[in-house]
Coordinates of C-alpha atoms in Angstrom, one line a residue:
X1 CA 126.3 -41.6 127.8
X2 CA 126.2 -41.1 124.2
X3 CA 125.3 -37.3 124.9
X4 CA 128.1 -36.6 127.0
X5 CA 130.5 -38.5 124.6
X6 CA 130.1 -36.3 121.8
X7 CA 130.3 -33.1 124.2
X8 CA 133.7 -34.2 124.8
X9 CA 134.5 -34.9 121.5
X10 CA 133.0 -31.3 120.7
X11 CA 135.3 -29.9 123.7
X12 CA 138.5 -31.8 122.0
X13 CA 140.7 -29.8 119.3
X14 CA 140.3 -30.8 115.6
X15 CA 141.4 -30.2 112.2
X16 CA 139.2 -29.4 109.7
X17 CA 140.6 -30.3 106.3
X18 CA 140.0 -28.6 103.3
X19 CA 139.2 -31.0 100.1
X20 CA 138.9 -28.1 97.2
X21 CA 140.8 -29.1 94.1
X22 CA 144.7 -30.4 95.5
X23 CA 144.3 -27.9 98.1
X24 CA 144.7 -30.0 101.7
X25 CA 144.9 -26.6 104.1
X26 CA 143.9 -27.6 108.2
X27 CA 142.2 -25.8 110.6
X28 CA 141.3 -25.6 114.0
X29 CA 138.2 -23.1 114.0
X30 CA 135.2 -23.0 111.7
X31 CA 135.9 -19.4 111.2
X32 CA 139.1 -19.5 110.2
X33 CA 138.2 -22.6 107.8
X34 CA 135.0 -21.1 106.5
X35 CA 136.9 -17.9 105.5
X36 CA 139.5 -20.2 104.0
X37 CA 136.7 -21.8 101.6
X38 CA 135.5 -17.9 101.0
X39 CA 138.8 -17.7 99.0
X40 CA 138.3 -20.5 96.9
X41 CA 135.1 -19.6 96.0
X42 CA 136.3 -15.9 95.3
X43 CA 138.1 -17.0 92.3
X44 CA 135.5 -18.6 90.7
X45 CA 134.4 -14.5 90.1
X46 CA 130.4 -15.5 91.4
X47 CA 129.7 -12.1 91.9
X48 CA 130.3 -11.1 87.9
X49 CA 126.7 -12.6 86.8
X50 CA 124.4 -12.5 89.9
X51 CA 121.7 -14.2 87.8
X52 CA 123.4 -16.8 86.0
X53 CA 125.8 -19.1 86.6
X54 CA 128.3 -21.0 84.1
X55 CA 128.0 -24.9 83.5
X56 CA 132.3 -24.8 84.3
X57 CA 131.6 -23.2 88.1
X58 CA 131.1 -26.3 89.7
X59 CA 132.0 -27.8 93.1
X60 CA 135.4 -28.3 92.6
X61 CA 135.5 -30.4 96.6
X62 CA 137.1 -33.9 96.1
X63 CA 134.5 -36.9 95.2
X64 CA 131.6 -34.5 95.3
X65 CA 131.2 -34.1 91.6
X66 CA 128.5 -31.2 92.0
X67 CA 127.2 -28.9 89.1
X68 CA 125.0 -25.5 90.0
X69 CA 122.6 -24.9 87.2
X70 CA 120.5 -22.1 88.9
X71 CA 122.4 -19.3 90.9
X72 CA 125.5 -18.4 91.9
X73 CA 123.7 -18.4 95.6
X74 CA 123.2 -22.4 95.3
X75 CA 126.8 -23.2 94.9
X76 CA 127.1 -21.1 97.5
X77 CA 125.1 -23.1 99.8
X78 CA 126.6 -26.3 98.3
X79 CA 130.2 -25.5 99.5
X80 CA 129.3 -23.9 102.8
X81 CA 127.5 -27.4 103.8
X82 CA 130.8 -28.9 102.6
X83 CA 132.3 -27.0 105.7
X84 CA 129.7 -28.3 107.7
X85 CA 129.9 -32.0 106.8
X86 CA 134.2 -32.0 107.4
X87 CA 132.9 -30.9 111.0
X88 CA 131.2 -33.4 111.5
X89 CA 133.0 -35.5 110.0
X90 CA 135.5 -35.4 111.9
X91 CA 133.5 -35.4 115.2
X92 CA 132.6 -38.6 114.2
X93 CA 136.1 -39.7 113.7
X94 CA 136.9 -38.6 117.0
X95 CA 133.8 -40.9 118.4
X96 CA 135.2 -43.7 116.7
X97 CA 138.6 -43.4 118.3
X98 CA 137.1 -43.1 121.5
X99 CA 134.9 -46.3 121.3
X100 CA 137.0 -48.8 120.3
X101 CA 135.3 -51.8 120.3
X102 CA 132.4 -50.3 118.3
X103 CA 133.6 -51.6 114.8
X104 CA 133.8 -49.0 111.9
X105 CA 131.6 -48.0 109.1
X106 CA 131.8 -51.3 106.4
X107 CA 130.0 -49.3 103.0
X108 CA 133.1 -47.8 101.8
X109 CA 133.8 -44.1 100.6
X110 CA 132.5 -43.4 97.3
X111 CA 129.9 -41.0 98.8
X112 CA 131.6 -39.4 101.8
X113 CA 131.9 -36.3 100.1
X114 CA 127.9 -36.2 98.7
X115 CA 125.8 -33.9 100.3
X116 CA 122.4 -32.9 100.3
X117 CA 121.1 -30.3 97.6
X118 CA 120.0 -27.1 99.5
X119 CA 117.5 -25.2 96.9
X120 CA 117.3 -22.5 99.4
X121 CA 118.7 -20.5 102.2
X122 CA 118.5 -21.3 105.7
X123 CA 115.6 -18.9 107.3
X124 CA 114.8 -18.5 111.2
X125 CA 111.1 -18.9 111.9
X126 CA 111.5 -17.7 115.1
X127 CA 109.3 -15.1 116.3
X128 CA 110.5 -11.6 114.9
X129 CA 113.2 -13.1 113.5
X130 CA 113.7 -14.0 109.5
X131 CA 117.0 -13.9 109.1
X132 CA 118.6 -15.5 105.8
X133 CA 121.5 -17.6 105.8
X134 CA 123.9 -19.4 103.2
X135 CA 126.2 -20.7 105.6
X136 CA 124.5 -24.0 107.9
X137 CA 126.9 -23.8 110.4
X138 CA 125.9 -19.9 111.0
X139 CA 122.1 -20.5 110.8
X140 CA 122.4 -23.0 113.4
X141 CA 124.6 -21.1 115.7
X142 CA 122.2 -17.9 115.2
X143 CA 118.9 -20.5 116.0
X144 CA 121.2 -22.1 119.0
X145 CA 121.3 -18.2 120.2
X146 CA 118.1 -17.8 120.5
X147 CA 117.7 -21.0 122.9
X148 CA 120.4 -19.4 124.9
X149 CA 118.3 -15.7 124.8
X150 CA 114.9 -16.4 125.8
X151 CA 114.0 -16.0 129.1
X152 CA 112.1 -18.3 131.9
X153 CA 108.4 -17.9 131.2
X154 CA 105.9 -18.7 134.0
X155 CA 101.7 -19.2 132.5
X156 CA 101.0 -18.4 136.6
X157 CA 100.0 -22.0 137.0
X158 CA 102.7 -24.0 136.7
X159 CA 106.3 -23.8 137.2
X160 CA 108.3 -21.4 135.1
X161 CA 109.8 -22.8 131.6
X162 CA 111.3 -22.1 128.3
X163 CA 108.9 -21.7 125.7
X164 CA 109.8 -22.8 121.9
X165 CA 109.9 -19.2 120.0
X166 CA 109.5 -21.2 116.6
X167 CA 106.3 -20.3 114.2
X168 CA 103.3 -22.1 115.1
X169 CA 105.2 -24.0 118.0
X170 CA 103.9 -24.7 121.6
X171 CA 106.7 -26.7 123.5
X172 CA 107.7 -25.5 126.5
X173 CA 111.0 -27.3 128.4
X174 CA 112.9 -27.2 131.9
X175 CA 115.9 -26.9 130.7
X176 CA 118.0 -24.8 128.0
X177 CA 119.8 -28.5 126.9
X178 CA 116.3 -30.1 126.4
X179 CA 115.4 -26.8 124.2
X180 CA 118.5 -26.9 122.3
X181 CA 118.1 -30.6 121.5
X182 CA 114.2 -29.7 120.3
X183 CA 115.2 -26.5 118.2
X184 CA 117.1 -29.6 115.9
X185 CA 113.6 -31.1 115.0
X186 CA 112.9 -27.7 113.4
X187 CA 116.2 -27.1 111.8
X188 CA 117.0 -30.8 110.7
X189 CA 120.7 -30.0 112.3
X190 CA 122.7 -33.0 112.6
X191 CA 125.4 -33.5 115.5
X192 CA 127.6 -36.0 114.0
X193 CA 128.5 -37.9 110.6
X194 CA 130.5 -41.5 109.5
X195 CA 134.1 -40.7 108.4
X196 CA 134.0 -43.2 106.3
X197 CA 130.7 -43.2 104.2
X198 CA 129.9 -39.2 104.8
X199 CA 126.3 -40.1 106.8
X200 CA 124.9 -37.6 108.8
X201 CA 123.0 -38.2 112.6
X202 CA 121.0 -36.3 114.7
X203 CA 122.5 -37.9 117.7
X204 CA 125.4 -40.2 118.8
X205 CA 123.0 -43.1 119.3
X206 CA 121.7 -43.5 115.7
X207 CA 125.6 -42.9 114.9
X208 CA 126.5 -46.4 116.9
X209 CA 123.2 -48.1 114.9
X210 CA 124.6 -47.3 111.9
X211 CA 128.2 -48.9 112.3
X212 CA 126.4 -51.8 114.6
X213 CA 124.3 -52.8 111.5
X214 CA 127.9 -53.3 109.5
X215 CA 128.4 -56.3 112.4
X216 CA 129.5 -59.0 110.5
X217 CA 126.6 -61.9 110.0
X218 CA 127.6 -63.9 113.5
X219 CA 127.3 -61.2 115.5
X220 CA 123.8 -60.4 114.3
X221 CA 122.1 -62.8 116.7
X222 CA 118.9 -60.8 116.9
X223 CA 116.7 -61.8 113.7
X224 CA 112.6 -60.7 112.3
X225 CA 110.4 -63.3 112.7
X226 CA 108.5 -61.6 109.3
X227 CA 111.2 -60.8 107.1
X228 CA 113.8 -62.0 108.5
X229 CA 116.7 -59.7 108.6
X230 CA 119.1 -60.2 111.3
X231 CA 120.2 -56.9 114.0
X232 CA 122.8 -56.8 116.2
X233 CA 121.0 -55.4 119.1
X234 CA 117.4 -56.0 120.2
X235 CA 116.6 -52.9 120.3
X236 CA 117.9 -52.6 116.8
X237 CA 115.1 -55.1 115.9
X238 CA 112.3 -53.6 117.9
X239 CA 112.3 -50.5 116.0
X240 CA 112.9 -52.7 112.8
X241 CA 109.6 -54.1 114.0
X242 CA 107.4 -50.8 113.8
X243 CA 107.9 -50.8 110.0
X244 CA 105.5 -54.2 109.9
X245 CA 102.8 -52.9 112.4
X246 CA 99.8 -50.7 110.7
X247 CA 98.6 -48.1 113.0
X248 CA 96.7 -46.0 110.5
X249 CA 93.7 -46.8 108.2
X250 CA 92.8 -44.7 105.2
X251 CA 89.7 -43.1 105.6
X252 CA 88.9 -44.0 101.9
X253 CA 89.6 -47.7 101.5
X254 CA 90.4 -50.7 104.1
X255 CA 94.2 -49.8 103.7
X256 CA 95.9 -50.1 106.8
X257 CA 99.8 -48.2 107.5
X258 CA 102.8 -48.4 109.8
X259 CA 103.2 -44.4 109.4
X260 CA 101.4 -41.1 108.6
X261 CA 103.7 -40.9 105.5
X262 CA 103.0 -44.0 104.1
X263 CA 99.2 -43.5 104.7
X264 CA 99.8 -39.8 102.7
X265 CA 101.9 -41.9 99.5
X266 CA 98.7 -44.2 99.5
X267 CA 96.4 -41.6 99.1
X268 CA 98.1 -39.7 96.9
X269 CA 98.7 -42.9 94.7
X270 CA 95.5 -44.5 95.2
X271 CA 92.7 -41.9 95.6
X272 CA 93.8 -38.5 94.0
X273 CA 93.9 -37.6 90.5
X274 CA 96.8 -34.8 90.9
X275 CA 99.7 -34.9 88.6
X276 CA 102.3 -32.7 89.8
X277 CA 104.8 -33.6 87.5
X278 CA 104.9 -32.8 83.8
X279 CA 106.6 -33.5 80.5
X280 CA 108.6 -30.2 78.9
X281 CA 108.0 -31.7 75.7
X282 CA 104.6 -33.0 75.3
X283 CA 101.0 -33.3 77.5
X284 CA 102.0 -36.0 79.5
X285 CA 102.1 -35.6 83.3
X286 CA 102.5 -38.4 86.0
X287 CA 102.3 -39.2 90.1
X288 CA 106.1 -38.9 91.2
X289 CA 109.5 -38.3 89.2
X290 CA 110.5 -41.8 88.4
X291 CA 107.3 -42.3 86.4
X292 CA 108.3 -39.0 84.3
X293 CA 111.9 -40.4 84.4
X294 CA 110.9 -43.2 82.2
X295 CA 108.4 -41.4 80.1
X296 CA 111.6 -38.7 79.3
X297 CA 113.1 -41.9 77.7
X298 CA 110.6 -42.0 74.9
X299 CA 111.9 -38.7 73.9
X300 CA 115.1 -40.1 73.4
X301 CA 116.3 -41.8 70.4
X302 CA 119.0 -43.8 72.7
X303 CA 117.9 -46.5 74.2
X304 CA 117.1 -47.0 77.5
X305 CA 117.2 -50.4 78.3
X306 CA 119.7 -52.8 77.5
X307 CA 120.1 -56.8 78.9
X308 CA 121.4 -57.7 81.3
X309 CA 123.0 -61.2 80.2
X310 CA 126.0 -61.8 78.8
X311 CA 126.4 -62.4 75.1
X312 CA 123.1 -60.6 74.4
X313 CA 123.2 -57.5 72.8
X314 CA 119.6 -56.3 73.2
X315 CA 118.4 -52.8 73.8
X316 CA 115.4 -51.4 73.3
X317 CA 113.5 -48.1 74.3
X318 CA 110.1 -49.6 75.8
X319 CA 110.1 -51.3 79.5
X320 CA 107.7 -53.6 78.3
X321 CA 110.0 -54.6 75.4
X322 CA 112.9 -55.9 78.0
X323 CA 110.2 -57.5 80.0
X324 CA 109.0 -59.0 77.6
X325 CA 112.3 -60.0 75.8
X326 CA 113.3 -61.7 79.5
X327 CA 110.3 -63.9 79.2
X328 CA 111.0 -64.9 75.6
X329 CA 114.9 -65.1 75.4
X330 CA 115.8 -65.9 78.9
X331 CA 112.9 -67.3 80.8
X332 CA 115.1 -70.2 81.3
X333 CA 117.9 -68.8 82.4
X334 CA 115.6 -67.7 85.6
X335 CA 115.3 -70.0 89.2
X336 CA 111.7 -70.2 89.7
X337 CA 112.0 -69.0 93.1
X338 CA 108.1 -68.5 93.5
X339 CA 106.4 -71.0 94.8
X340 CA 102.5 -71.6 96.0
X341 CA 101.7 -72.5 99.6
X342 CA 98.5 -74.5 98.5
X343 CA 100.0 -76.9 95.8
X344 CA 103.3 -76.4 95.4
X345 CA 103.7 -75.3 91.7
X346 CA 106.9 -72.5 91.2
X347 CA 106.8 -69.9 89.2
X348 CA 109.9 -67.2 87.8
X349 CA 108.4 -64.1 88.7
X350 CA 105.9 -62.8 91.3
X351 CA 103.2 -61.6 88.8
X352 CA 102.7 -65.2 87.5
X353 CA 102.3 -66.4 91.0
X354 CA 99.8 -63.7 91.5
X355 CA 97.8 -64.9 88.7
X356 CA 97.5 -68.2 89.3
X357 CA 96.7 -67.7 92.5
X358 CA 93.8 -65.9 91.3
X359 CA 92.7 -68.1 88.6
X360 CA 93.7 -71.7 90.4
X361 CA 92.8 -71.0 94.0
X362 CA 90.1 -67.9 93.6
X363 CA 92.6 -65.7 96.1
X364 CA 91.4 -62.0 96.2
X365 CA 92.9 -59.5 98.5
X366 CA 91.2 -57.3 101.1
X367 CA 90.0 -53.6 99.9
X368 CA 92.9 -51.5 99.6
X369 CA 96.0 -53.6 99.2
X370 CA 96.4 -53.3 95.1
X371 CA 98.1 -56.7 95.1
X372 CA 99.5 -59.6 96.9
X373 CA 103.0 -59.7 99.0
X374 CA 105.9 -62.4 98.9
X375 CA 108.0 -63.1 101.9
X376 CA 111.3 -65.4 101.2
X377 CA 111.4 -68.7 103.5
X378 CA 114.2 -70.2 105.0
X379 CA 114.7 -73.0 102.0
X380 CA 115.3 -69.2 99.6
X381 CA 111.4 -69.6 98.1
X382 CA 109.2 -67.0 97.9
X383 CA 105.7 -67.6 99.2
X384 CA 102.5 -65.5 99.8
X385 CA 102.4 -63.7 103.2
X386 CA 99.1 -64.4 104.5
X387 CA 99.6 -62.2 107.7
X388 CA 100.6 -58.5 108.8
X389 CA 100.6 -56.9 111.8
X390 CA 98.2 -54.4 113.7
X391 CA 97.8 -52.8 116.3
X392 CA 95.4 -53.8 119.1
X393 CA 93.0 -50.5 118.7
X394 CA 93.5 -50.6 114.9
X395 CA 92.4 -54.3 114.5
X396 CA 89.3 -54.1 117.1
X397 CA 88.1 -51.1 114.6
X398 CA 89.0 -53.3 111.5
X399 CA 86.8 -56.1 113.0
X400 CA 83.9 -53.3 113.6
X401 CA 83.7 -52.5 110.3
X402 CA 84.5 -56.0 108.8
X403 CA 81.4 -57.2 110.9
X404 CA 79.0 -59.5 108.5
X405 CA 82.2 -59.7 105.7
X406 CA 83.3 -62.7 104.9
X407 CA 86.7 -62.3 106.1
X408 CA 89.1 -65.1 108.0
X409 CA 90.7 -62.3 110.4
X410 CA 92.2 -64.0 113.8
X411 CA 93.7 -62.5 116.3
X412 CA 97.0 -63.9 118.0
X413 CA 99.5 -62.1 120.7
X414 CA 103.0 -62.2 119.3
X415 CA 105.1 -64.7 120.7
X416 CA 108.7 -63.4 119.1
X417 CA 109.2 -59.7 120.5
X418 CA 108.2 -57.1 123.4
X419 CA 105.7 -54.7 121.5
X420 CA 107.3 -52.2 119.8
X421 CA 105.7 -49.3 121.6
X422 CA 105.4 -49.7 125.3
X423 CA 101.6 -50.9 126.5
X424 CA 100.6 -51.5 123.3
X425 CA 100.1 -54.9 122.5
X426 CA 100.5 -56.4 118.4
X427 CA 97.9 -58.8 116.6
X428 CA 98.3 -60.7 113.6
X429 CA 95.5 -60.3 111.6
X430 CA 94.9 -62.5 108.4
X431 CA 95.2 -60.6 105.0
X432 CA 93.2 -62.1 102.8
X433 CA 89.2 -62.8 102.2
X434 CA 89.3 -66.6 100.7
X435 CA 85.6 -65.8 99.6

């Protein structure tokens, strides 16, 4: 099994290989390597301004390209997780060498060396315990002790078990393995990472996914019946298949959701008034950071936007200035790849598709769904997609509620794959009132 596989690999020497400026130093333990890295970092003097760091200390590891702006304690971090991403690393190399016939890893290596930003140390939550770490590979080897500590508890009822010592945690589990593997949902610990593109896996399984959906296009034989991209495994394309089935209604509108965090980003785009994020140099303040992204732009006297097409030498500052320059300038340069189910008219972009649907054909879309959605057909146009998928429990409430509406909803079992979760059956249910 995949489990065992990567025990073995984890048994199996290896040389960890450090990237820091020309240096190329191997070693066999973490320890040794991690104290290697300390020396690096000791010449960068950290410990001379403990609250400040200077723009020229940065992440001197190959292809990382990393600047701390805030302490000396979040290079720190930084580096350290460099240590633990050559681990496992080169697990993963090891996996590949010892599954053959798997493939390898098609995206290339620009970002093997890019790891995540850690704005703070790693803390236990376990009970009586808050200890602070800098080093990952520590602060899971400290939280993997405490699996190994705790003791067989009995509740005089059942069988005695391990109980989950995390804050606010309940789980209980047979086994020390099953423990171990479940003390990883609380520290996001990853087992295993692609040599070749630097991705990191919480288990050798998603590993394999990720190299099987680099199969070359033939070998893709399993394809979506709704959006059509192609999978190399079925399996691959069942859990494709959640993304398109709602299981969660708003409690606010008629939105329906395939997750709990898409059903949060709704409400916290559609019903609430918080801004979070604010402009440093005037009053404005916006929804997420890509909306203050572009608002920062207007503070700049660059410009932001420039065209795309050759021979033009356009720029301008305002996203509504490039839009609209497209539509004047290039409008013909565009396939009109939107087309309209009812009477075939085509149209360049989505948005005037949407209109005339709405002015021609009198189209309006349910409560809750701000617009309409375009799937791309098999002839490369992109039509209206009249249908999405539901649950069996979640469309039976829909058609409660919807009772005396004037909405075309049908209900049809879904002839193309085994439900995505097991006993649960899908419906189609139609998207949009034609009233």
């Amino acid at each position: 099994t995949a489990d065992k596989l990567l025990l073995l690999v984890k048994r199996s020497k290896h040389s960890l290989l450090c990237e820091w400026g020309s240096c190329e130093e191997s070693f066999g333990r973490m320890q040794d390597f991690c104290q290697h890295v300390d020396e690096h970092l000791r010449t960068l003097q950290l410990d001379e301004e403990p609250d400040s760091l200077a723009e020229e200390q940065s992440c001197l590891w190959r292809e990382c390209g990393f600047c701390a702006v805030e302490s000396p304690g979040e290079l720190l971090r930084h580096v350290y997780f460099h240590c633990y991403h050559t681990k496992l690393k080169q697990w993963g190399q090891a996996v590949l060498q010892s599954q053959p016939d798997l493939g390898s890893c098609a995206l290339g290596p620009q970002n093997r060396n890019v790891v995540p930003d850690i704005s703070d140390n790693f803390v236990c939550q376990w009970e009586h315990c808050e200890t602070s770490l800098e080093n990952p590979e520590w602060f899971y080897r400290h939280v993997e002790m405490h699996g190994l500590c705790t003791e067989m508890k009995s509740n005089g009822r059942e069988e005695s078990a391990l109980h989950c010592g995390w804050k606010d945690c309940e789980a209980t589990f047979k086994g020390r393995f099953k423990l171990r593997e479940h003390l990883r949902s609380h520290t996001q610990e990853k087992v295993v990472a692609c040599p070749i593109c630097g991705g990191m896996f919480a288990n050798n399984t998603k590993f394999f996914d990720h190299i099987r959906r680099q199969t070359a296009i033939e070998g893709q034989r399993f394809q979506c019946s709704h959006c059509s991209k192609r999978f190399a495994t079925e399996r691959l394309l069942r859990d494709h298949m959640r993304n398109h089935v709602n299981h969660y209604k708003c409690p606010l509108c008629d939105m329906t959701c395939p997750s709990p965090s898409s059903l949060r980003n709704h409400i916290k785009f559609r019903h609430s008034n918080e801004k979070p994020y604010r402009c440093e140099y005037c009053e404005y303040s916006c929804k997420n950071l890509i909306d203050l992204r572009k608002h920062l732009d207007t503070h700049s006297s660059e410009p932001a936007y420039r065209c795309d097409f050759s021979d033009c030498d356009y720029s301008t500052r305002s996203l509504h200035s490039i839009k609209s320059h497209y539509k004047k300038v290039h409008e013909g340069d565009f396939m009109p790849r939107y087309k309209c189910h009812v009477c075939e008219q085509c149209f360049t972009r989505g948005n005037n598709l949407t209109s005339h649907l709405r002015k021609k054909h009198q189209f309006k879309w349910p409560s809750g769904h701000p617009r309409f959605r375009y799937k791309e057909h098999e002839d490369g146009f992109m039509r209206l997609q009249l249908i999405r998928y539901e649950s069996v429990e979640l469309t039976e409430q829909l058609m409660k509620e919807r009772t005396g509406n004037n909405f075309g909803a049908f209900t049809l079992l879904c002839p193309v794959l085994s439900p995505p979760h097991r006993g649960q059956q899908i419906k189609f249910t139609l998207c949009l009132s034609l009233s």
